[in-house]
XYZ file of N, CA and C in Angstrom:
771
model
N -24.550 -17.430 61.802
C -24.029 -17.421 60.273
C -23.668 -18.525 59.471
N -23.760 -18.297 58.081
C -24.110 -19.816 57.156
C -22.591 -20.372 57.219
N -22.143 -21.509 57.127
C -20.811 -21.692 56.839
C -20.370 -21.354 55.481
N -18.972 -20.517 55.251
C -18.970 -20.481 54.092
C -18.837 -21.363 53.214
N -19.023 -21.602 51.708
C -19.298 -22.090 50.774
C -17.843 -22.632 50.404
N -17.574 -23.880 49.685
C -16.256 -24.541 49.251
C -16.141 -23.432 47.861
N -14.777 -22.739 47.688
C -14.587 -21.784 46.371
C -14.954 -22.468 45.084
N -15.484 -21.819 44.237
C -15.943 -22.559 43.069
C -17.440 -23.146 43.266
N -17.929 -23.242 44.446
C -19.050 -24.133 44.597
C -20.629 -23.583 44.105
N -20.461 -22.176 44.392
C -21.217 -21.260 44.100
C -21.493 -20.933 42.600
N -20.403 -19.927 42.439
C -20.298 -19.400 40.863
C -18.929 -20.342 40.239
N -19.284 -19.945 38.893
C -18.391 -20.642 37.736
C -17.013 -20.257 37.845
N -15.956 -20.933 38.294
C -14.801 -19.963 38.283
C -14.274 -19.543 37.041
N -13.400 -18.762 36.992
C -12.948 -17.942 35.814
C -14.042 -17.724 34.778
N -15.145 -17.442 34.918
C -16.226 -17.194 34.091
C -15.882 -15.944 33.569
N -15.569 -14.820 34.148
C -14.789 -13.564 33.576
C -13.878 -13.957 32.630
N -13.200 -14.914 32.477
C -12.273 -14.793 31.301
C -12.648 -15.639 30.004
N -14.107 -16.145 30.021
C -14.769 -16.828 28.878
C -15.350 -15.729 28.149
N -15.553 -16.009 26.777
C -15.945 -15.046 25.612
C -17.492 -14.287 26.127
N -18.293 -15.448 26.677
C -19.420 -14.970 27.801
C -18.989 -13.984 28.550
N -18.231 -14.609 29.416
C -18.179 -12.984 30.440
C -17.324 -12.237 30.032
N -16.582 -12.006 28.921
C -15.983 -10.709 28.297
C -16.874 -9.949 27.959
N -17.960 -10.753 27.258
C -19.313 -9.551 27.030
C -20.084 -8.967 27.809
N -20.272 -9.421 29.303
C -20.692 -8.722 30.252
C -19.819 -7.623 31.027
N -18.531 -8.048 30.686
C -17.649 -7.155 31.133
C -17.574 -5.689 30.435
N -17.566 -5.814 29.109
C -17.587 -4.871 28.337
C -18.769 -3.515 28.494
N -19.771 -4.310 29.400
C -20.991 -3.241 29.724
C -20.505 -2.608 31.157
N -19.331 -2.944 31.700
C -18.777 -1.901 32.934
C -17.576 -1.533 32.398
N -17.291 -1.490 31.152
C -15.766 -0.853 31.139
C -16.123 -0.266 29.521
N -15.360 1.030 29.491
C -15.905 1.951 28.102
C -14.295 2.300 27.889
N -13.540 1.974 26.795
C -12.245 2.355 26.048
C -11.575 2.022 27.350
N -11.483 0.688 27.747
C -10.684 0.008 28.735
C -10.752 0.839 30.258
N -11.277 1.662 30.343
C -12.134 2.149 31.786
C -13.072 1.916 32.540
N -13.281 2.064 33.643
C -14.557 1.435 34.006
C -15.604 3.015 33.801
N -16.847 2.482 33.890
C -17.674 3.239 33.475
C -18.551 3.865 34.200
N -18.999 4.881 34.353
C -19.628 5.431 35.687
C -21.214 5.680 35.278
N -22.188 4.863 35.732
C -23.444 5.016 35.363
C -24.025 6.160 36.360
N -25.146 6.588 35.528
C -25.896 7.565 36.460
C -27.106 6.701 36.830
N -28.050 7.168 37.703
C -29.134 6.278 38.575
C -30.174 5.773 37.408
N -30.360 6.266 36.105
C -31.469 5.559 35.386
C -30.562 4.749 34.376
N -29.118 4.676 34.140
C -28.557 3.934 33.369
C -28.063 2.770 33.941
N -28.079 2.758 35.466
C -27.113 1.718 35.957
C -27.961 0.126 35.706
N -26.953 -1.031 35.852
C -27.446 -2.253 35.699
C -28.576 -2.758 36.683
N -29.558 -3.849 36.439
C -30.257 -4.117 37.176
C -29.425 -5.091 38.287
N -29.311 -5.321 39.391
C -28.210 -5.740 40.104
C -28.701 -6.365 41.403
N -27.972 -7.235 42.320
C -28.144 -7.485 43.530
C -27.274 -6.603 44.491
N -27.909 -5.954 45.017
C -27.249 -4.886 46.019
C -26.695 -5.538 47.107
N -25.545 -4.825 47.430
C -24.539 -5.445 48.557
C -24.098 -4.156 49.334
N -23.782 -3.896 50.665
C -23.473 -2.796 51.208
C -21.911 -3.497 51.907
N -20.569 -3.323 51.716
C -19.585 -3.956 52.315
C -18.627 -2.867 53.124
N -18.308 -3.165 54.300
C -17.583 -2.095 55.125
C -16.251 -2.751 55.300
N -14.924 -1.842 54.889
C -13.713 -2.231 54.895
C -13.169 -2.086 56.412
N -12.319 -2.807 56.829
C -12.089 -2.657 58.036
C -10.002 -2.825 58.098
N -9.819 -2.057 59.049
C -8.061 -2.164 58.895
C -7.862 -1.002 59.934
N -6.985 -1.693 61.080
C -6.793 -0.542 62.128
C -5.479 0.248 61.603
N -4.524 -0.422 60.601
C -3.713 0.419 60.287
C -3.678 1.531 59.224
N -3.594 2.891 58.977
C -4.103 3.469 57.705
C -3.488 3.135 56.223
N -2.056 2.584 56.451
C -1.297 2.171 55.347
C -1.881 0.651 54.764
N -2.631 0.162 55.120
C -2.988 -1.457 55.084
C -3.636 -1.452 53.345
N -4.118 -0.092 52.777
C -4.350 -0.449 51.196
C -5.777 -0.252 50.974
N -6.543 0.039 51.858
C -7.847 0.103 51.965
C -8.374 0.765 50.689
N -7.968 2.030 50.505
C -8.388 3.174 49.359
C -7.717 2.638 47.958
N -6.531 1.969 48.280
C -6.040 1.380 47.034
C -6.661 0.189 46.290
N -6.977 -0.472 47.489
C -8.233 -1.638 46.927
C -9.166 -1.400 46.139
N -9.933 -0.359 46.806
C -11.060 0.154 46.061
C -10.975 0.908 44.903
N -9.777 1.644 44.608
C -9.428 2.352 43.613
C -9.304 1.289 42.295
N -8.289 0.164 42.658
C -8.038 -0.479 41.681
C -9.709 -1.681 41.438
N -10.290 -1.721 42.061
C -11.791 -2.285 41.869
C -12.788 -1.386 40.849
N -12.643 -0.155 41.291
C -13.585 0.908 40.550
C -12.881 2.102 39.691
N -12.265 2.646 39.917
C -11.717 3.651 38.974
C -10.462 3.487 38.170
N -9.746 2.517 39.186
C -8.619 1.915 38.469
C -7.575 3.087 38.088
N -7.387 3.927 38.904
C -6.674 5.161 38.954
C -5.204 4.518 39.759
N -4.132 4.994 39.201
C -2.756 4.873 39.961
C -2.353 6.070 41.172
N -1.833 5.967 42.022
C -1.287 7.054 42.715
C -0.273 7.513 42.240
N -0.081 8.788 41.940
C 1.254 9.381 41.158
C 1.502 10.472 41.810
N 2.971 10.452 42.138
C 3.707 11.980 42.621
C 3.272 13.510 41.846
N 2.684 13.032 40.596
C 2.147 14.306 39.529
C 0.824 14.628 40.076
N -0.186 14.120 40.326
C -1.256 13.842 40.773
C -1.513 13.925 42.134
N -1.379 14.842 43.030
C -1.323 15.057 44.570
C -2.661 14.062 45.130
N -3.637 14.704 44.610
C -5.033 14.274 45.255
C -5.306 12.523 44.913
N -4.479 11.886 44.252
C -4.674 10.486 44.209
C -3.131 9.516 45.232
N -2.457 10.735 46.179
C -1.583 10.224 46.868
C -2.000 9.172 47.822
N -1.608 8.362 48.282
C -2.016 7.443 49.560
C -2.131 8.296 50.587
N -3.139 8.428 51.410
C -3.635 9.174 52.310
C -4.507 8.589 53.384
N -4.684 8.714 54.357
C -5.783 8.430 55.523
C -7.209 8.447 55.221
N -8.228 7.626 55.338
C -9.424 8.172 54.933
C -9.803 9.285 56.056
N -10.390 10.623 55.631
C -10.907 11.453 56.555
C -12.111 11.603 56.995
N -13.065 10.697 56.580
C -14.256 10.310 56.827
C -14.759 8.806 56.124
N -16.247 8.746 55.798
C -16.526 7.529 55.382
C -16.790 7.811 54.073
N -15.822 7.362 53.234
C -15.720 7.321 51.769
C -16.559 6.204 50.930
N -17.489 6.339 50.188
C -18.312 5.232 49.614
C -17.786 5.182 48.054
N -17.882 4.182 47.757
C -17.417 3.602 46.361
C -18.341 2.494 45.884
N -19.075 2.608 44.639
C -19.960 1.607 43.893
C -19.135 0.396 42.877
N -19.158 -0.407 43.034
C -18.621 -1.267 41.777
C -19.286 -2.318 41.317
N -19.471 -2.376 40.207
C -20.444 -3.499 39.540
C -20.049 -4.639 38.969
N -19.945 -5.780 39.085
C -19.210 -7.179 38.809
C -20.418 -8.122 38.489
N -20.112 -8.929 37.236
C -20.952 -9.606 36.638
C -20.534 -11.108 37.340
N -21.582 -12.120 37.605
C -20.993 -13.371 37.747
C -21.969 -14.525 37.244
N -21.505 -15.856 37.162
C -22.603 -16.753 36.655
C -22.830 -17.762 37.790
N -24.058 -18.140 38.242
C -24.326 -19.199 39.294
C -23.807 -20.398 38.735
N -23.411 -21.533 39.404
C -23.245 -22.749 39.112
C -24.490 -23.863 38.943
N -25.576 -23.448 39.872
C -26.723 -24.316 39.927
C -27.578 -23.762 38.706
N -27.717 -22.930 38.221
C -28.808 -22.518 37.258
C -28.224 -21.489 35.952
N -26.758 -21.622 36.076
C -26.084 -20.624 34.794
C -26.814 -19.593 34.329
N -27.429 -19.025 35.268
C -28.001 -17.530 35.453
C -26.674 -16.768 35.662
N -26.871 -15.498 35.136
C -25.752 -14.371 34.990
C -26.484 -13.408 36.188
N -25.765 -13.059 37.156
C -26.196 -12.037 38.141
C -25.108 -10.916 38.274
N -25.474 -9.446 38.254
C -24.956 -8.485 38.118
C -24.970 -8.211 39.353
N -23.921 -7.975 40.490
C -23.947 -7.535 41.817
C -23.290 -6.037 41.759
N -23.957 -5.309 42.912
C -23.655 -3.885 42.800
C -23.072 -3.744 44.326
N -21.484 -3.871 44.438
C -21.015 -3.515 45.835
C -21.167 -1.859 45.958
N -21.485 -2.025 47.227
C -21.114 -0.701 47.905
C -20.217 -0.880 48.997
N -18.901 -0.126 48.723
C -17.898 -0.104 49.661
C -17.791 1.255 50.674
N -17.534 0.539 52.046
C -17.686 1.825 52.997
C -16.350 1.773 53.423
N -15.458 2.915 53.335
C -14.321 2.873 53.966
C -14.202 4.062 54.836
N -13.711 3.651 56.081
C -13.592 4.549 57.029
C -12.035 4.441 57.547
N -11.446 5.391 58.000
C -10.169 5.551 58.266
C -10.118 5.342 60.059
N -8.981 4.366 60.441
C -9.191 4.478 61.967
C -8.941 5.484 63.041
N -8.309 6.599 62.027
C -7.959 7.846 63.100
C -9.531 8.452 63.219
N -10.538 8.291 61.961
C -11.547 8.952 61.940
C -12.480 8.128 63.168
N -12.609 6.733 63.136
C -13.145 6.024 64.214
C -12.780 6.048 65.475
N -11.654 6.649 65.706
C -10.959 6.591 67.287
C -11.757 8.220 67.460
N -11.802 9.361 66.636
C -12.335 10.659 67.051
C -13.632 10.752 67.089
N -14.193 9.958 66.378
C -15.815 10.297 66.451
C -16.829 8.831 66.614
N -17.530 8.695 67.420
C -18.025 7.618 68.266
C -19.162 7.122 67.238
N -19.447 7.906 66.209
C -21.334 7.601 65.359
C -20.288 6.999 64.230
N -19.273 6.750 63.906
C -18.213 6.533 62.380
C -18.772 4.997 62.465
N -18.452 4.176 63.475
C -18.405 2.890 63.543
C -19.396 2.117 63.632
N -20.301 2.681 64.088
C -21.872 2.137 64.084
C -22.692 2.406 62.590
N -22.037 3.783 61.880
C -22.784 4.395 60.558
C -21.597 2.950 59.528
N -20.874 2.536 59.686
C -20.139 1.523 58.841
C -20.611 0.306 59.122
N -21.085 -0.131 59.940
C -21.345 -1.404 60.437
C -23.361 -1.455 60.250
N -23.846 -0.315 60.389
C -25.429 -0.527 60.137
C -25.713 -1.157 58.697
N -26.525 -2.248 58.499
C -27.087 -2.937 57.372
C -26.137 -3.454 56.453
N -24.743 -3.484 56.775
C -23.636 -4.081 56.197
C -23.942 -5.561 56.102
N -23.849 -5.992 54.653
C -23.965 -7.391 54.368
C -22.556 -8.360 54.378
N -21.375 -7.128 54.324
C -20.147 -7.969 54.465
C -18.863 -7.029 55.174
N -18.215 -7.554 55.679
C -16.954 -7.029 56.308
C -15.687 -7.359 55.681
N -14.546 -6.738 55.136
C -13.631 -6.951 54.457
C -12.478 -6.209 55.420
N -11.818 -7.377 55.878
C -10.573 -7.120 57.299
C -9.175 -6.663 56.235
N -8.458 -5.888 56.275
C -7.493 -5.682 55.475
C -6.208 -5.703 56.718
N -4.994 -6.244 55.811
C -4.079 -6.378 56.823
C -2.909 -6.331 55.452
N -1.224 -5.788 56.016
C -0.526 -5.627 55.190
C 0.520 -6.496 55.307
N 1.242 -7.327 54.514
C 2.262 -8.500 54.431
C 3.246 -8.039 54.774
N 3.412 -6.300 54.621
C 4.670 -5.681 55.235
C 4.609 -5.269 56.452
N 3.357 -5.265 56.889
C 3.470 -4.536 58.312
C 2.900 -6.018 59.367
N 3.468 -6.362 60.073
C 3.135 -7.287 60.997
C 2.060 -6.813 62.121
N 2.114 -5.667 62.515
C 1.184 -5.162 63.629
C -0.423 -5.133 62.894
N -0.584 -4.920 61.405
C -1.792 -4.772 60.872
C -2.452 -6.341 60.851
N -1.521 -7.136 61.014
C -1.711 -8.839 60.720
C -2.474 -9.170 62.270
N -1.310 -8.748 63.204
C -1.727 -9.022 64.585
C -2.736 -8.405 65.189
N -3.383 -7.337 64.544
C -4.501 -6.603 64.793
C -6.004 -7.370 64.547
N -5.575 -8.043 63.602
C -6.931 -8.666 63.401
C -8.077 -9.197 63.992
N -7.567 -10.434 64.817
C -8.269 -10.592 65.799
C -9.278 -9.842 66.686
N -8.453 -8.862 67.134
C -9.437 -7.792 67.897
C -10.321 -6.980 67.092
N -10.016 -6.704 65.787
C -10.977 -6.136 65.007
C -12.186 -7.287 64.639
N -11.927 -8.472 64.325
C -12.861 -9.447 64.104
C -13.874 -9.723 65.190
N -13.098 -9.488 66.883
C -13.942 -9.873 67.725
C -14.880 -8.527 67.923
N -14.470 -7.425 67.588
C -15.023 -6.129 67.644
C -16.338 -6.400 66.779
N -16.229 -6.646 65.621
C -17.285 -6.486 64.261
C -18.373 -7.857 64.785
N -17.700 -9.117 65.226
C -18.663 -9.836 65.573
C -19.599 -9.750 66.320
N -19.368 -9.257 67.042
C -20.324 -8.869 68.539
C -21.319 -8.194 67.700
N -21.240 -7.217 67.183
C -21.759 -6.008 66.536
C -22.828 -6.753 65.429
N -22.303 -7.532 64.376
C -22.964 -7.547 63.345
C -22.454 -9.157 63.114
N -23.026 -10.323 63.893
C -22.668 -11.981 63.607
C -23.141 -12.396 62.180
N -24.045 -12.026 61.549
C -24.875 -12.950 60.478
C -23.968 -12.111 59.368
N -23.021 -11.193 59.305
C -22.231 -10.559 58.277
C -21.230 -11.524 57.460
N -21.130 -11.727 56.344
C -20.150 -12.094 55.884
C -18.694 -11.492 56.224
N -17.866 -12.492 56.684
C -16.330 -11.707 56.740
C -15.514 -12.265 55.930
N -14.473 -11.079 55.573
C -13.596 -11.956 54.818
C -12.324 -11.209 55.041
N -10.897 -11.789 54.919
C -9.841 -11.407 55.323
C -8.924 -11.143 53.839
N -8.223 -9.770 53.909
C -7.513 -9.529 52.676
C -6.012 -9.043 52.915
N -5.053 -9.508 52.340
C -3.768 -9.374 52.415
C -3.075 -8.551 51.342
N -2.855 -7.379 51.701
C -2.500 -6.612 50.512
C -0.843 -6.615 50.343
N -0.274 -5.987 49.575
C 1.366 -5.911 49.082
C 1.776 -7.716 49.168
N 1.000 -8.300 48.772
C 1.567 -9.819 48.577
C 2.606 -10.146 47.603
N 2.837 -8.865 46.556
C 3.653 -9.688 45.658
C 5.423 -8.819 46.270
N 4.943 -8.452 47.347
C 6.184 -7.859 47.991
C 6.943 -8.928 49.090
N 7.005 -9.948 48.413
C 7.217 -11.365 49.260
C 8.574 -11.345 50.064
N 9.621 -10.242 49.295
C 10.930 -10.302 50.059
C 10.787 -9.625 51.406
N 9.910 -8.624 51.450
C 9.905 -8.128 52.799
C 8.428 -8.459 53.587
N 7.988 -9.581 53.501
C 6.788 -9.847 54.218
C 7.110 -10.219 55.476
N 6.439 -9.659 56.358
C 6.297 -9.794 57.884
C 5.557 -10.874 58.263
N 4.692 -11.952 57.542
C 3.865 -12.403 57.659
C 3.966 -13.661 56.949
N 4.454 -14.377 57.589
C 5.103 -15.951 57.175
C 3.816 -17.230 56.902
N 3.957 -17.755 55.897
C 2.894 -18.902 55.509
C 2.200 -19.672 56.703
N 3.129 -20.205 57.611
C 2.507 -20.802 58.701
C 1.765 -20.031 59.687
N 1.716 -18.704 59.886
C 1.257 -17.786 60.474
C -0.184 -17.404 60.094
N -0.358 -17.450 58.792
C -1.362 -17.466 57.637
C -2.548 -18.902 58.027
N -1.735 -20.015 57.968
C -2.498 -21.229 57.922
C -2.905 -21.299 59.722
N -1.920 -21.010 60.513
C -2.821 -20.935 61.732
C -4.021 -19.771 61.870
N -3.956 -18.730 61.298
C -4.900 -17.855 61.399
C -6.317 -18.568 60.788
N -6.458 -19.176 59.560
C -7.206 -19.366 58.981
C -7.988 -21.232 59.717
N -7.066 -21.671 60.536
C -7.680 -22.768 61.181
C -8.269 -22.223 62.425
N -7.534 -20.981 63.065
C -8.535 -20.377 64.044
C -9.667 -19.966 63.713
N -9.912 -19.162 62.715
C -10.870 -18.389 62.525
C -11.942 -18.857 61.215
N -11.547 -19.589 60.638
C -12.085 -20.338 59.405
C -12.725 -19.392 58.531
N -12.112 -18.480 58.200
C -12.420 -17.270 56.966
C -11.916 -17.012 55.713
N -12.354 -17.085 54.687
C -11.506 -16.590 53.702
C -10.474 -15.874 53.597
N -9.346 -15.818 53.370
C -8.147 -14.989 53.257
C -7.710 -15.049 51.776
N -7.774 -14.159 51.374
C -7.496 -13.697 49.753
C -5.849 -12.750 49.798
N -5.468 -12.616 48.831
C -4.188 -11.880 48.506
C -4.123 -10.947 47.594
N -3.619 -9.846 47.726
C -3.886 -8.886 46.479
C -2.451 -8.444 45.940
N -2.250 -7.908 44.782
C -0.826 -7.378 44.698
C -0.883 -5.952 45.047
N 0.018 -5.318 45.457
C 0.370 -3.693 45.336
C 0.956 -3.131 44.116
N 1.596 -3.981 43.234
C 1.808 -3.236 41.726
C 0.774 -3.224 40.882
N 0.693 -2.244 40.262
C -0.682 -2.357 39.349
C -0.164 -3.057 38.244
N -1.056 -2.929 37.161
C -0.986 -3.773 35.984
C -0.605 -2.700 34.884
N -1.314 -3.022 33.570
C -0.900 -2.006 32.531
C -1.304 -0.909 32.612
N -0.611 0.244 32.005
C -1.502 1.656 32.098
C -2.043 1.945 30.521
N -2.863 3.042 30.819
C -3.305 3.543 29.652
C -2.132 4.386 28.933
N -2.777 5.355 27.750
C -1.821 5.936 27.158
C -1.683 7.252 27.988
N -2.470 7.713 29.075
C -2.147 8.919 29.730
C -1.027 8.692 30.770
N -0.229 7.212 31.107
C 0.700 6.951 31.876
C 0.419 6.693 33.266
N -1.104 7.039 33.995
C -1.442 6.852 35.342
C -2.482 6.211 35.439
N -3.576 6.122 34.426
C -4.587 5.285 34.623
C -4.691 3.645 34.320
N -4.925 2.690 35.302
C -4.641 1.434 34.884
C -5.845 0.828 33.688
N -5.301 0.185 33.090
C -5.920 -0.595 31.908
C -6.978 -1.692 32.415
N -8.318 -1.233 32.089
C -9.398 -1.649 32.734
C -9.358 -3.116 32.701
N -8.959 -3.795 31.763
C -8.889 -5.690 31.635
C -7.608 -5.942 32.709
N -6.721 -5.302 32.569
C -5.610 -5.702 33.787
C -6.090 -5.343 34.893
N -6.732 -4.373 35.274
C -7.421 -4.135 36.507
C -8.730 -5.143 37.261
N -9.042 -5.699 36.375
C -10.051 -6.740 36.374
C -9.456 -7.948 36.694
N -8.440 -8.241 36.216
C -7.827 -9.645 35.959
C -7.428 -9.612 37.678
N -6.655 -8.409 38.040
C -6.035 -8.362 39.235
C -7.004 -8.479 40.522
N -8.401 -8.106 40.440
C -9.325 -7.816 41.405
C -10.553 -8.902 41.063
N -10.056 -9.890 40.483
C -11.324 -10.776 39.890
C -11.665 -11.598 41.106
N -10.730 -12.068 41.472
C -10.471 -13.292 42.753
C -11.384 -12.656 43.943
N -11.143 -11.425 44.268
C -11.842 -10.520 45.325
C -12.989 -10.446 44.925
N -13.405 -10.078 44.003
C -14.970 -9.713 43.654
C -15.995 -10.926 43.422
N -15.520 -11.707 42.951
C -15.870 -13.379 42.935
C -15.872 -13.962 44.018
N -14.971 -13.823 44.838
C -15.313 -14.493 46.302
C -15.981 -13.628 47.294
N -16.397 -12.627 46.946
C -17.101 -11.870 47.857
C -18.166 -11.726 47.560
N -18.919 -12.305 45.911
C -20.190 -12.193 45.383
C -20.819 -13.751 45.678
N -19.485 -14.638 45.652
C -20.233 -16.304 46.068
C -20.694 -16.371 47.510
N -19.825 -15.652 48.536
C -20.081 -15.682 49.916
C -21.249 -15.108 50.135
N -21.452 -13.803 49.204
C -22.793 -13.296 50.085
C -24.158 -14.232 49.031
N -23.903 -14.573 48.184
C -25.157 -15.055 47.438
C -25.617 -16.365 48.196
N -24.162 -17.117 48.476
C -24.431 -18.586 49.523
C -25.151 -18.223 50.830
N -24.756 -16.795 51.478
C -25.441 -16.270 52.470
C -27.051 -16.039 52.401
N -27.249 -15.305 51.145
C -28.535 -15.028 50.955
C -29.415 -16.324 50.747
N -29.000 -17.148 50.237
C -29.587 -18.225 49.849
C -30.090 -18.903 51.195
N -29.066 -19.271 52.300
C -29.128 -19.887 53.302
C -30.438 -19.305 54.270
N -30.447 -17.985 54.186
C -31.064 -16.992 55.101
C -32.507 -17.023 54.154
N -32.594 -17.107 53.267
C -33.952 -17.449 52.913
C -34.585 -19.064 52.459
N -33.863 -19.763 53.146
C -34.276 -21.260 53.281
C -34.106 -22.106 51.972
N -33.623 -21.406 51.101
C -33.266 -22.105 49.575
C -32.386 -23.167 49.607
N -31.405 -23.259 50.758
C -30.133 -23.888 50.668
C -29.779 -24.169 51.976
N -29.328 -25.219 52.232
C -28.696 -25.600 53.643
C -27.589 -25.326 53.950
N -27.110 -24.786 55.181
C -25.548 -24.515 55.390
C -24.848 -26.005 55.396
N -23.885 -26.235 54.603
C -22.873 -27.082 54.576
C -21.645 -27.151 55.629
N -21.695 -27.497 56.782
C -20.695 -27.395 57.535
C -19.559 -28.208 57.515
N -19.459 -28.830 55.887
C -18.510 -29.596 55.661
C -17.384 -28.673 54.851
N -18.022 -27.700 54.216
C -17.270 -27.000 53.318
C -16.503 -25.868 54.198
N -15.258 -25.740 53.792
C -14.268 -24.743 54.394
C -13.792 -23.781 53.515
N -13.522 -22.847 53.801
C -12.924 -21.601 53.005
C -11.215 -22.220 52.509
N -11.126 -21.719 51.367
C -9.654 -21.685 51.007
C -8.781 -20.606 51.459
């Protein structure tokens, strides 16, 4: 597996906030909502399959994908969007543009997220191999308000590393904004990063602005919340593909943030 690149060494940081970047983002938004593309209208993309991993059902895998894609808020008035365990394999496609540092070329990524609940993995033996087969990346989620989900990370990583040693692996901590109730102190995060040398990102649980319907997130606000996750995923995947193709040497001195 290629050594992870230094943050910002592959993609232009915060490019999505520039005038040029916003023009590309308008292609994946319509009236502040994520566009849903048909097969004939989908942008030309670099396709990637990502598997979401998390031992606890409440770590926020579904919420993370919803925020990146449809940007719909869970609401007690709309029961179908209430947080609940994933009952099977749920797939979600998310488009994301990024600009390469070396060539200034803009690449439109197509991320296909696969989410399978832990209860389903335990019940059905074929679920885990299905989620791992041909996956380009694995996102391991834990909750800052659930110590057990953080302590389970090494076991999950060991399980997947043995099955897919060449895939990109990233760790995401949800509910980071609930710092008053955190069960995972900073020193534990530093020790984890030192031991595993993996990217570790943080996401908020409280959503941004809503649209007039009162439950749908404003698309621009949702992109701002998820940009660092999508950028980091795109950066690591592009770097690994370049190394695998022999176009770029792996840099052992680079370390993840």
